[in-house]
Coordinates of C-alpha atoms and ligand atoms in Angstrom, one line a residue:
Chain A
X13 CA -3.8 -71.7 29.2
X14 CA -5.5 -73.1 26.1
X15 CA -7.9 -76.0 26.4
X16 CA -5.6 -78.9 26.0
X17 CA -6.5 -82.5 26.9
X18 CA -5.5 -83.0 30.5
X19 CA -2.1 -84.7 31.2
X20 CA -2.2 -87.1 34.1
X21 CA 0.6 -87.1 36.6
X22 CA 2.9 -89.4 34.6
X23 CA 5.9 -91.3 35.8
X24 CA 8.7 -93.1 33.9
X25 CA 11.2 -95.4 35.3
X26 CA 14.7 -95.9 33.8
X27 CA 17.8 -97.7 34.7
X28 CA 20.3 -95.4 36.4
X29 CA 22.9 -95.6 33.7
X30 CA 24.1 -93.2 31.0
X31 CA 22.7 -95.3 28.2
X32 CA 19.1 -95.2 29.5
X33 CA 18.8 -91.5 29.6
X34 CA 18.0 -91.1 25.9
X35 CA 15.1 -93.5 26.2
X36 CA 13.8 -91.8 29.4
X37 CA 13.7 -88.5 27.5
X38 CA 11.9 -90.1 24.6
X39 CA 9.3 -91.6 26.9
X40 CA 8.8 -88.2 28.6
X41 CA 8.3 -86.5 25.2
X42 CA 5.7 -89.2 24.3
X43 CA 3.7 -88.3 27.4
X44 CA 3.9 -84.6 26.5
X45 CA 2.5 -85.1 23.0
X46 CA -0.9 -83.6 23.9
X47 CA 0.8 -80.3 25.0
X48 CA 1.8 -79.7 21.4
X49 CA 5.1 -78.1 22.4
X50 CA 7.0 -76.0 19.9
X51 CA 10.4 -77.2 18.7
X52 CA 12.2 -74.9 21.1
X53 CA 10.1 -76.0 24.0
X54 CA 10.7 -79.6 23.2
X55 CA 14.4 -78.9 23.1
X56 CA 14.2 -77.1 26.5
X57 CA 12.6 -80.2 28.0
X58 CA 15.2 -82.5 26.4
X59 CA 18.1 -80.4 27.5
X60 CA 17.1 -79.9 31.0
X61 CA 16.2 -83.5 31.5
X62 CA 19.4 -84.7 29.9
X63 CA 21.5 -82.5 32.1
X64 CA 19.6 -83.4 35.3
X65 CA 19.6 -87.2 34.5
X66 CA 23.3 -87.2 33.5
X67 CA 24.1 -85.6 36.8
X68 CA 22.1 -88.2 38.7
X69 CA 23.8 -91.1 36.8
X70 CA 27.3 -89.6 37.0
X71 CA 27.3 -88.2 40.5
X72 CA 24.4 -89.3 42.7
X73 CA 24.5 -92.9 41.4
X74 CA 28.2 -93.0 40.6
X75 CA 29.6 -96.5 41.0
X76 CA 26.2 -98.2 41.4
X77 CA 26.5 -99.7 37.9
X78 CA 22.7 -99.7 37.2
X79 CA 21.4 -101.7 40.1
X80 CA 19.1 -98.8 40.8
X81 CA 16.4 -97.0 38.8
X82 CA 15.6 -93.3 38.4
X83 CA 12.1 -92.0 38.0
X84 CA 11.0 -89.0 35.9
X85 CA 7.7 -87.7 37.1
X86 CA 5.8 -85.0 35.3
X87 CA 2.9 -82.6 35.9
X88 CA 1.4 -80.0 33.6
X89 CA -0.7 -77.1 35.0
X90 CA -1.3 -73.4 34.8
X91 CA 2.2 -72.7 36.0
X92 CA 3.9 -74.8 33.3
X93 CA 5.5 -78.2 33.3
X94 CA 7.0 -79.6 36.5
X95 CA 9.4 -82.4 36.0
X96 CA 10.6 -84.2 39.1
X97 CA 13.6 -86.6 39.1
X98 CA 13.7 -89.1 41.9
X99 CA 16.7 -91.2 42.7
X100 CA 18.0 -93.3 45.5
X101 CA 21.6 -92.0 45.2
X102 CA 23.8 -89.9 47.5
X103 CA 22.4 -86.5 48.5
X104 CA 23.4 -83.2 46.8
X105 CA 26.5 -81.6 48.3
X106 CA 25.3 -79.6 51.3
X107 CA 21.8 -80.7 50.6
X108 CA 21.1 -77.9 48.2
X109 CA 20.9 -77.4 44.4
X110 CA 24.3 -76.6 43.1
X111 CA 24.3 -73.1 41.6
X112 CA 27.5 -73.1 39.5
X113 CA 28.2 -70.3 37.1
X114 CA 29.1 -71.0 33.5
X115 CA 32.8 -71.9 33.1
X116 CA 34.8 -69.1 31.6
X117 CA 35.4 -69.6 27.8
X118 CA 37.6 -66.6 27.3
X119 CA 40.7 -68.7 27.8
X120 CA 43.4 -70.4 25.6
X121 CA 42.1 -73.3 23.6
X122 CA 44.2 -75.7 25.8
X123 CA 42.4 -74.4 28.9
X124 CA 38.8 -74.5 27.4
X125 CA 36.3 -76.3 29.7
X126 CA 34.9 -79.5 28.3
X127 CA 32.5 -80.0 31.1
X128 CA 30.8 -78.2 34.0
X129 CA 28.0 -76.6 32.0
X130 CA 25.3 -78.9 33.3
X131 CA 23.9 -76.9 36.2
X132 CA 24.4 -73.6 34.4
X133 CA 22.1 -74.9 31.6
X134 CA 19.5 -76.2 34.0
X135 CA 19.3 -72.9 35.9
X136 CA 19.2 -70.9 32.6
X137 CA 16.4 -72.9 31.1
X138 CA 14.3 -73.8 34.1
X139 CA 12.1 -71.2 35.8
X140 CA 12.6 -72.8 39.2
X141 CA 14.8 -75.6 40.5
X142 CA 14.1 -77.1 43.9
X143 CA 15.7 -80.0 45.7
X144 CA 14.6 -82.0 48.7
X145 CA 15.9 -85.1 50.3
X146 CA 13.3 -87.4 51.9
X147 CA 14.3 -90.7 53.4
X148 CA 16.8 -92.2 51.1
X149 CA 15.5 -90.4 48.0
X150 CA 16.6 -87.2 46.2
X151 CA 13.8 -85.2 44.6
X152 CA 14.9 -82.6 42.1
X153 CA 12.0 -80.5 40.7
X154 CA 12.4 -78.5 37.5
X155 CA 9.7 -76.0 36.6
X156 CA 9.7 -75.2 32.9
X157 CA 7.7 -72.4 31.4
X158 CA 6.4 -74.4 28.5
X159 CA 2.9 -75.1 27.3
X160 CA 1.6 -72.1 29.3
Chain B
X15 CA 28.6 -93.0 16.6
X16 CA 28.6 -92.8 12.8
X17 CA 30.9 -90.1 11.3
X18 CA 31.9 -89.8 7.7
X19 CA 34.9 -87.9 6.3
X20 CA 35.4 -86.4 2.9
X21 CA 37.4 -83.6 1.3
X22 CA 35.8 -80.8 -0.6
X23 CA 37.8 -78.0 -2.4
X24 CA 40.8 -79.2 -0.3
X25 CA 39.0 -78.9 3.0
X26 CA 38.6 -82.0 5.2
X27 CA 35.0 -82.3 6.2
X28 CA 33.7 -84.5 9.1
X29 CA 30.0 -85.1 8.9
X30 CA 28.1 -86.4 11.9
X31 CA 25.6 -89.0 10.7
X32 CA 23.7 -89.1 14.0
X33 CA 20.9 -87.1 15.4
X34 CA 22.2 -86.8 18.9
X35 CA 25.5 -86.0 20.5
X36 CA 24.7 -86.7 24.1
X37 CA 26.4 -88.2 27.1
X38 CA 26.0 -91.7 25.8
X39 CA 27.6 -90.7 22.5
X40 CA 30.2 -88.2 23.7
X41 CA 33.2 -90.6 24.2
X42 CA 32.6 -92.4 20.9
X43 CA 32.3 -89.1 19.1
X44 CA 35.6 -87.8 20.4
X45 CA 37.4 -91.1 19.5
X46 CA 35.9 -91.1 16.0
X47 CA 36.8 -87.5 15.3
X48 CA 40.3 -88.3 16.4
X49 CA 40.5 -91.4 14.1
X50 CA 39.1 -89.7 11.0
X51 CA 41.3 -86.6 11.3
X52 CA 44.5 -88.4 12.2
X53 CA 47.6 -87.3 10.3
X54 CA 46.1 -84.3 8.4
X55 CA 47.3 -80.7 8.6
X56 CA 44.4 -78.4 7.6
X57 CA 41.5 -76.9 9.4
X58 CA 38.7 -79.5 9.9
X59 CA 35.1 -78.6 9.1
X60 CA 32.7 -80.4 11.3
X61 CA 29.3 -80.6 9.6
X62 CA 26.5 -80.8 12.2
X63 CA 23.5 -80.5 10.0
X64 CA 22.1 -83.9 10.9
X65 CA 22.4 -83.3 14.6
X66 CA 19.1 -82.2 16.2
X67 CA 20.1 -82.5 19.8
X68 CA 23.2 -81.9 21.9
X69 CA 23.7 -81.7 25.6
X70 CA 26.6 -80.4 27.6
X71 CA 28.4 -83.7 27.4
X72 CA 28.2 -83.5 23.6
X73 CA 29.3 -79.9 23.6
X74 CA 32.2 -81.0 25.8
X75 CA 33.1 -83.7 23.3
X76 CA 33.3 -81.2 20.5
X77 CA 35.5 -78.9 22.6
X78 CA 37.7 -81.8 23.5
X79 CA 38.1 -82.7 19.8
X80 CA 39.1 -79.1 19.1
X81 CA 41.7 -79.3 21.9
X82 CA 43.1 -82.6 20.5
X83 CA 43.5 -81.0 17.1
X84 CA 45.1 -77.8 18.5
X85 CA 47.5 -76.2 18.4
X86 CA 48.3 -77.3 14.9
X87 CA 44.8 -77.5 13.4
X88 CA 41.6 -75.6 13.8
X89 CA 38.1 -77.1 14.1
X90 CA 35.3 -75.1 12.6
X91 CA 31.6 -75.8 12.6
X92 CA 28.8 -75.7 10.0
X93 CA 25.1 -76.5 9.8
X94 CA 24.1 -76.0 13.4
X95 CA 20.4 -76.7 13.8
X96 CA 18.5 -74.5 16.2
X97 CA 18.8 -76.7 19.2
X98 CA 22.6 -77.2 18.7
X99 CA 23.0 -73.5 18.0
X100 CA 21.2 -72.7 21.3
X101 CA 23.6 -74.7 23.4
X102 CA 26.6 -73.0 21.7
X103 CA 25.1 -69.6 22.3
X104 CA 24.1 -70.2 25.9
X105 CA 27.5 -71.4 26.9
X106 CA 29.2 -68.7 24.7
X107 CA 31.1 -71.5 22.9
X108 CA 29.9 -69.9 19.7
X109 CA 32.6 -67.2 20.3
X110 CA 35.3 -69.9 20.6
X111 CA 34.6 -71.8 17.3
X112 CA 34.4 -70.5 13.8
X113 CA 30.6 -71.2 13.2
X114 CA 29.2 -71.1 9.6
X115 CA 25.6 -71.3 8.6
X116 CA 26.3 -73.9 5.9
X117 CA 29.1 -76.1 4.6
X118 CA 29.1 -74.0 1.5
X119 CA 29.6 -70.8 3.4
X120 CA 32.4 -72.5 5.4
X121 CA 34.1 -73.7 2.2
X122 CA 34.0 -70.3 0.7
X123 CA 35.8 -68.9 3.7
X124 CA 38.3 -71.8 4.2
X125 CA 39.4 -72.7 0.6
X126 CA 42.6 -71.2 -0.9
Chain C
X32 CA 0.4 -68.7 47.1
X33 CA 2.4 -68.2 50.2
X34 CA 6.1 -69.1 50.4
X35 CA 5.8 -72.7 51.5
X36 CA 8.7 -75.2 51.3
X37 CA 8.3 -76.9 47.9
X38 CA 6.6 -80.2 47.6
X39 CA 8.1 -82.7 45.3
X40 CA 6.0 -84.7 42.9
X41 CA 5.3 -87.5 45.4
X42 CA 4.1 -91.0 44.9
X43 CA 2.7 -93.6 47.2
X44 CA 2.0 -97.2 46.3
X45 CA -0.6 -99.3 48.1
X46 CA -2.1 -102.8 47.7
X47 CA -5.3 -102.6 45.8
X48 CA -7.5 -103.8 48.7
X49 CA -10.0 -102.0 51.0
X50 CA -7.8 -102.4 54.0
X51 CA -4.9 -100.6 52.5
X52 CA -6.8 -97.4 51.7
X53 CA -6.5 -95.9 55.2
X54 CA -2.7 -96.3 55.2
X55 CA -2.5 -94.8 51.7
X56 CA -4.4 -91.7 52.9
X57 CA -2.2 -91.4 56.0
X58 CA 0.9 -91.5 53.8
X59 CA -0.5 -88.9 51.5
X60 CA -1.2 -86.6 54.5
X61 CA 2.3 -87.1 55.7
X62 CA 3.6 -85.8 52.3
X63 CA 1.3 -82.8 52.6
X64 CA 2.5 -81.7 56.1
X65 CA 4.5 -78.8 54.7
X66 CA 1.3 -77.3 53.2
X67 CA -0.1 -76.8 56.6
X68 CA -3.7 -77.6 55.5
X69 CA -6.6 -76.5 57.7
X70 CA -8.7 -79.2 59.3
X71 CA -11.4 -78.8 56.7
X72 CA -8.8 -79.0 53.8
X73 CA -7.4 -82.1 55.4
X74 CA -10.8 -83.6 55.5
X75 CA -11.4 -82.7 51.9
X76 CA -8.2 -84.5 50.9
X77 CA -9.1 -87.6 53.0
X78 CA -12.7 -87.8 51.8
X79 CA -11.9 -87.4 48.1
X80 CA -9.1 -89.9 48.3
X81 CA -11.2 -92.3 50.2
X82 CA -14.0 -92.2 47.7
X83 CA -11.7 -92.5 44.7
X84 CA -9.6 -95.3 46.2
X85 CA -12.6 -97.2 47.4
X86 CA -14.1 -97.0 43.9
X87 CA -10.8 -98.3 42.4
X88 CA -10.6 -101.2 44.9
X89 CA -14.4 -102.1 44.6
X90 CA -14.9 -101.5 40.9
X91 CA -11.8 -101.2 38.8
X92 CA -9.9 -103.9 40.7
X93 CA -13.0 -106.0 41.7
X94 CA -12.0 -109.6 42.0
X95 CA -8.3 -109.1 41.8
X96 CA -7.9 -109.8 45.5
X97 CA -4.9 -107.5 46.0
X98 CA -2.4 -108.9 43.4
X99 CA -2.1 -105.4 42.0
X100 CA -1.1 -102.1 43.5
X101 CA -2.6 -98.6 43.2
X102 CA -0.5 -95.5 43.1
X103 CA -1.4 -92.1 44.6
X104 CA 0.6 -89.3 43.0
X105 CA 0.5 -85.7 44.2
X106 CA 1.6 -82.3 43.0
X107 CA 1.1 -79.0 44.6
X108 CA 1.3 -75.8 42.6
X109 CA -0.4 -72.4 42.1
X110 CA -3.6 -74.0 41.0
X111 CA -3.9 -76.2 44.2
X112 CA -3.3 -79.8 44.9
X113 CA -3.5 -82.3 42.1
X114 CA -3.9 -85.9 43.2
X115 CA -3.7 -88.6 40.5
X116 CA -4.8 -92.2 41.2
X117 CA -3.2 -94.8 38.9
X118 CA -4.4 -98.4 38.7
X119 CA -4.1 -101.3 36.3
X120 CA -7.8 -102.2 36.6
X121 CA -10.7 -102.2 34.2
X122 CA -11.5 -98.9 32.4
X123 CA -14.2 -96.5 33.5
X124 CA -17.6 -97.3 32.0
X125 CA -17.6 -95.6 28.6
X126 CA -14.1 -94.3 29.3
X127 CA -15.3 -91.2 31.1
X128 CA -15.6 -90.0 34.7
X129 CA -19.0 -91.1 36.0
X130 CA -21.1 -88.0 36.8
X131 CA -23.7 -89.5 39.1
X132 CA -26.2 -87.2 41.0
X133 CA -26.7 -87.6 44.7
X134 CA -29.2 -90.4 45.4
X135 CA -32.6 -89.1 46.6
X136 CA -33.0 -89.1 50.4
X137 CA -36.5 -87.9 50.5
X138 CA -37.9 -91.4 50.6
X139 CA -39.2 -93.9 53.2
X140 CA -36.6 -95.2 55.6
X141 CA -36.8 -98.6 54.0
X142 CA -35.9 -97.1 50.6
X143 CA -33.0 -94.9 51.8
X144 CA -29.8 -95.3 49.8
X145 CA -26.9 -96.8 51.7
X146 CA -24.4 -96.3 48.9
X147 CA -24.0 -94.4 45.6
X148 CA -22.7 -91.2 47.1
X149 CA -19.1 -91.7 46.1
X150 CA -18.9 -89.8 42.8
X151 CA -21.3 -87.2 44.1
X152 CA -18.9 -86.4 46.9
X153 CA -15.9 -86.4 44.6
X154 CA -17.5 -84.0 42.2
X155 CA -18.7 -81.8 45.0
X156 CA -15.3 -81.5 46.7
X157 CA -12.9 -81.4 43.8
X158 CA -12.5 -78.5 41.5
X159 CA -11.9 -80.6 38.5
X160 CA -12.0 -84.3 37.9
X161 CA -10.4 -85.8 34.8
X162 CA -9.8 -89.3 33.6
X163 CA -7.7 -90.9 30.9
X164 CA -6.8 -94.4 30.1
X165 CA -3.3 -95.0 28.7
X166 CA -2.2 -98.5 27.9
X167 CA -3.4 -100.7 30.6
X168 CA -3.6 -98.0 33.2
X169 CA -6.4 -95.7 34.5
X170 CA -5.4 -92.2 35.5
X171 CA -7.9 -90.3 37.6
X172 CA -6.8 -86.7 38.4
X173 CA -8.5 -84.8 41.2
X174 CA -7.7 -81.1 41.5
X175 CA -8.4 -79.8 44.9
X176 CA -8.6 -76.1 45.8
X177 CA -6.5 -76.4 49.0
X178 CA -3.3 -74.8 50.0
X179 CA -3.8 -72.0 47.5
Chain D
X296 CA -14.7 -101.8 65.4
X297 CA -15.1 -101.0 69.0
X298 CA -18.6 -99.9 70.1
X299 CA -19.8 -99.6 73.7
X300 CA -23.4 -99.5 74.8
X301 CA -24.9 -98.0 77.9
X302 CA -28.2 -96.7 79.1
X303 CA -28.7 -93.2 80.4
X304 CA -32.0 -91.8 81.7
X305 CA -33.6 -94.9 80.1
X306 CA -32.1 -94.2 76.7
X307 CA -29.9 -96.8 75.0
X308 CA -26.7 -95.2 73.9
X309 CA -24.2 -96.7 71.4
X310 CA -20.8 -95.0 71.5
X311 CA -18.4 -95.5 68.7
X312 CA -14.9 -95.9 70.2
X313 CA -13.1 -95.5 66.9
X314 CA -11.8 -92.5 65.0
X315 CA -12.9 -93.7 61.6
X316 CA -15.9 -95.2 60.0
X317 CA -14.6 -96.0 56.5
X318 CA -15.0 -98.7 54.0
X319 CA -12.7 -101.0 55.9
X320 CA -14.8 -100.5 59.1
X321 CA -18.3 -100.3 57.6
X322 CA -19.3 -103.9 57.7
X323 CA -18.1 -104.5 61.2
X324 CA -19.8 -101.3 62.3
X325 CA -23.1 -102.5 61.0
X326 CA -22.8 -105.9 62.6
X327 CA -21.7 -104.4 66.0
X328 CA -24.6 -102.0 66.1
X329 CA -27.0 -104.8 65.3
X330 CA -25.5 -106.9 68.1
X331 CA -25.6 -104.3 70.8
X332 CA -29.1 -103.1 70.0
X333 CA -30.6 -106.5 69.7
X334 CA -33.9 -107.1 71.6
X335 CA -34.5 -103.5 72.7
X336 CA -37.5 -101.3 72.0
X337 CA -36.5 -97.7 72.4
X338 CA -34.9 -95.1 70.2
X339 CA -31.1 -95.7 70.0
X340 CA -28.8 -92.8 70.4
X341 CA -25.6 -93.2 68.4
X342 CA -22.8 -91.1 69.9
X343 CA -20.2 -90.2 67.2
X344 CA -18.1 -87.8 69.2
X345 CA -14.9 -89.9 68.9
X346 CA -15.3 -90.2 65.1
X347 CA -13.2 -87.7 63.2
X348 CA -13.6 -89.2 59.7
X349 CA -16.3 -90.9 57.8
X350 CA -16.6 -91.7 54.1
X351 CA -19.6 -92.6 52.1
X352 CA -19.2 -96.3 53.0
X353 CA -19.3 -95.3 56.7
X354 CA -22.4 -93.1 56.0
X355 CA -24.0 -96.1 54.3
X356 CA -23.3 -98.3 57.3
X357 CA -25.1 -95.8 59.6
X358 CA -28.0 -95.6 57.2
X359 CA -28.1 -99.4 57.0
X360 CA -28.1 -99.6 60.8
X361 CA -31.1 -97.3 60.9
X362 CA -32.9 -99.5 58.3
X363 CA -32.2 -102.6 60.4
X364 CA -33.8 -100.9 63.5
X365 CA -36.8 -99.6 61.6
X366 CA -39.7 -99.6 61.5
X367 CA -39.9 -100.3 65.2
X368 CA -37.1 -98.2 66.5
X369 CA -35.5 -94.9 65.6
X370 CA -31.7 -94.2 65.3
X371 CA -30.7 -90.6 66.3
X372 CA -27.2 -89.1 66.3
X373 CA -25.2 -87.0 68.6
X374 CA -21.7 -85.5 68.8
X375 CA -20.9 -85.1 65.1
X376 CA -17.5 -83.7 64.6
X377 CA -17.0 -81.2 61.8
X378 CA -15.8 -83.8 59.2
X379 CA -18.7 -86.1 60.0
X380 CA -21.2 -83.3 60.0
X381 CA -20.0 -82.2 56.6
X382 CA -20.7 -85.6 55.0
X383 CA -24.2 -85.7 56.5
X384 CA -24.9 -82.2 55.2
X385 CA -23.5 -82.7 51.7
X386 CA -25.6 -85.9 51.2
X387 CA -28.6 -84.3 52.9
X388 CA -28.7 -87.3 55.4
X389 CA -28.8 -84.7 58.2
X390 CA -32.5 -84.3 57.2
X391 CA -33.1 -88.0 57.6
X392 CA -31.7 -88.5 61.0
X393 CA -32.4 -86.7 64.2
X394 CA -29.1 -85.0 64.8
X395 CA -28.2 -83.5 68.2
X396 CA -25.2 -81.4 69.0
X397 CA -24.4 -83.4 72.2
X398 CA -25.5 -86.5 74.0
X399 CA -26.9 -84.3 76.7
X400 CA -29.1 -82.4 74.2
X401 CA -30.3 -85.7 72.8
X402 CA -31.2 -87.1 76.2
X403 CA -33.1 -84.0 77.1
X404 CA -35.2 -84.5 74.0
X405 CA -35.6 -88.3 74.2
X406 CA -36.2 -89.0 77.9
X407 CA -39.7 -89.1 79.5
Ligands
LIG791 N1 22.8 -85.1 41.2 C1 24.0 -84.8 41.8 N2 24.3 -85.3 43.0 C2 25.5 -85.0 43.6 N3 26.4 -84.1 43.1 C3 26.1 -83.5 42.0 C4 24.9 -83.8 41.3 N4 24.9 -83.1 40.2 C5 26.0 -82.3 40.2 N5 26.8 -82.6 41.3 C6 28.1 -82.0 41.5 O1 28.1 -80.7 40.9 C7 29.2 -80.6 40.0 C8 28.9 -79.8 38.7 O2 27.9 -80.3 37.9 P1 27.6 -79.9 36.4 O3 27.4 -78.4 36.4 O4 26.4 -80.7 35.9 O5 28.9 -80.2 35.7 P2 29.3 -81.6 35.0 O6 28.8 -81.4 33.6 O7 30.8 -81.6 35.1 O8 28.7 -82.7 35.7 C9 29.6 -82.1 39.7 O9 30.9 -82.2 39.3 C10 29.2 -82.7 41.0 O10 30.3 -82.6 41.9
LIG792 N1 -13.0 -96.7 39.3 C1 -14.1 -97.3 38.7 N2 -14.0 -98.1 37.7 C2 -15.1 -98.6 37.1 N3 -16.4 -98.3 37.5 C3 -16.6 -97.5 38.5 C4 -15.5 -96.9 39.2 N4 -15.9 -96.1 40.1 C5 -17.3 -96.1 40.0 N5 -17.7 -97.0 39.1 C6 -19.1 -97.3 38.8 O1 -19.9 -96.1 39.2 C7 -20.9 -96.6 40.1 C8 -21.2 -95.5 41.2 O2 -20.1 -95.2 42.0 P1 -20.2 -94.4 43.3 O3 -20.9 -93.1 43.1 O4 -18.8 -94.3 43.9 O5 -21.1 -95.3 44.2 P2 -20.7 -96.5 45.2 O6 -20.5 -95.8 46.5 O7 -21.9 -97.4 45.2 O8 -19.5 -97.1 44.6 C9 -20.4 -97.9 40.7 O9 -21.4 -98.7 41.2 C10 -19.6 -98.5 39.5 O10 -20.5 -99.2 38.7

């Protein structure tokens, strides 16, 4: 690891609605400025965050209509960037990280999937994905091999 | 969601004038593509060169647009920036769409 | 690093007063349970946290009388345990981590120091101590070589 | 801050009945030691065997108590648990106080 200025353990709070995700990602990237991520690394961060946050908003917080906030926490260290998403929504199905394969695209146009790629992208881009539920909170940790 | 439409060498082109097609933009994107392509017959060229970020919801919206146009019309893509290209490749959707490096390359293929 | 259950990026909020420090430490230790720290490691965590939090309450938040909260954030990874203390108080003198030597104890009883050991203990027990000010917040990060 | 005082073999013993001497307890500790030792003449034995955690404020309070007793009286320590012992060693305060492993060992030394 090069000698970069240290990153504190940052935290960002956003409203648990679809329209807040973009701003949450932008604020995360602002914290990551000292890491001088490459364009591809920056895209990995954005994409993984977008998929994870969209899932929280659409599934864990479905129907709450933005009365609750979501936190993005971040830590950078020798093993890369850890992003942790904390929400007060419903737990993951079966209490584990969904491990869904990519939907099949070798089908007729009319049958093409227009969704269901979220977890596939997360697992593809993250080194490690862990989930725990503690109390009324979900903690999803995404380890990204960026700024190593 | 700002989209513009034009016609070059007889090919209808839809240009996305936004930097992001994400979950917040997906629905509006799909509606706007439907609006600006309504009534035509030919293959539509979607110019993505201004788009620097797309998530799976944005990808889904592009797929949905293609499904709305089909079976009569095709949707082909041009100008994928690296981040957009990556999402298409990871999900193998690059094999589903005609993907051209540039609008120029797409027009050369599509005209006549 | 052994195969321990993963620790999410946790965060604890406490009132910025002396009497809340003990509870903040206890809550931190509760989060660390899965790490199965030794007694000595547990004491290191407690001592470093106590010194850092006491400093925040006594110096950074002096005179605020508990209208403001302090956050303890924690992350465990391959390089150990990172604890980050976040407060909205005054900045560190000169914007850097004080690096004060241990007060001299080879003096007459009447001249013995009954304070001033805080930073010395922190630097002695932590692997790495970094400080940044961002906006109106102080971020003090303490890297501890525990649960390695 | 619960302290108890007793006398064994002529030696005044102050036993801390709490698990922690930290910043929140430091002031009360100092006051209580002063109260229970008031008026005496002999060396005071501080029994710390119930204390499992001490921070630099707690250390400071013990030092301050010794300074209050001096120059007439000494303060010696017994029963340091590992965490307490460590703080005394790191700060070199173990060289300033008489430190005994147990109350028994301290009494053997102090009586007569
Ligand atoms: N944060 C979450 N909480 C609860 N269920 C979830 C969460 N994320 C995903 N799921 C479940 O996993 C399924 C697949 O998710 P994903 O791969 O992201 O596809 P999609 O893009 O359709 O959301 C969802 O339809 C939902 O049932
Ligand atoms: N969080 C802080 N913010 C501002 N100043 C601080 C902070 N921590 C320590 N200081 C300064 O450093 C000095 C020494 O701190 P320390 O070694 O902990 O001794 P003490 O136990 O007397 O607080 C303090 O007296 C104070 O002036």
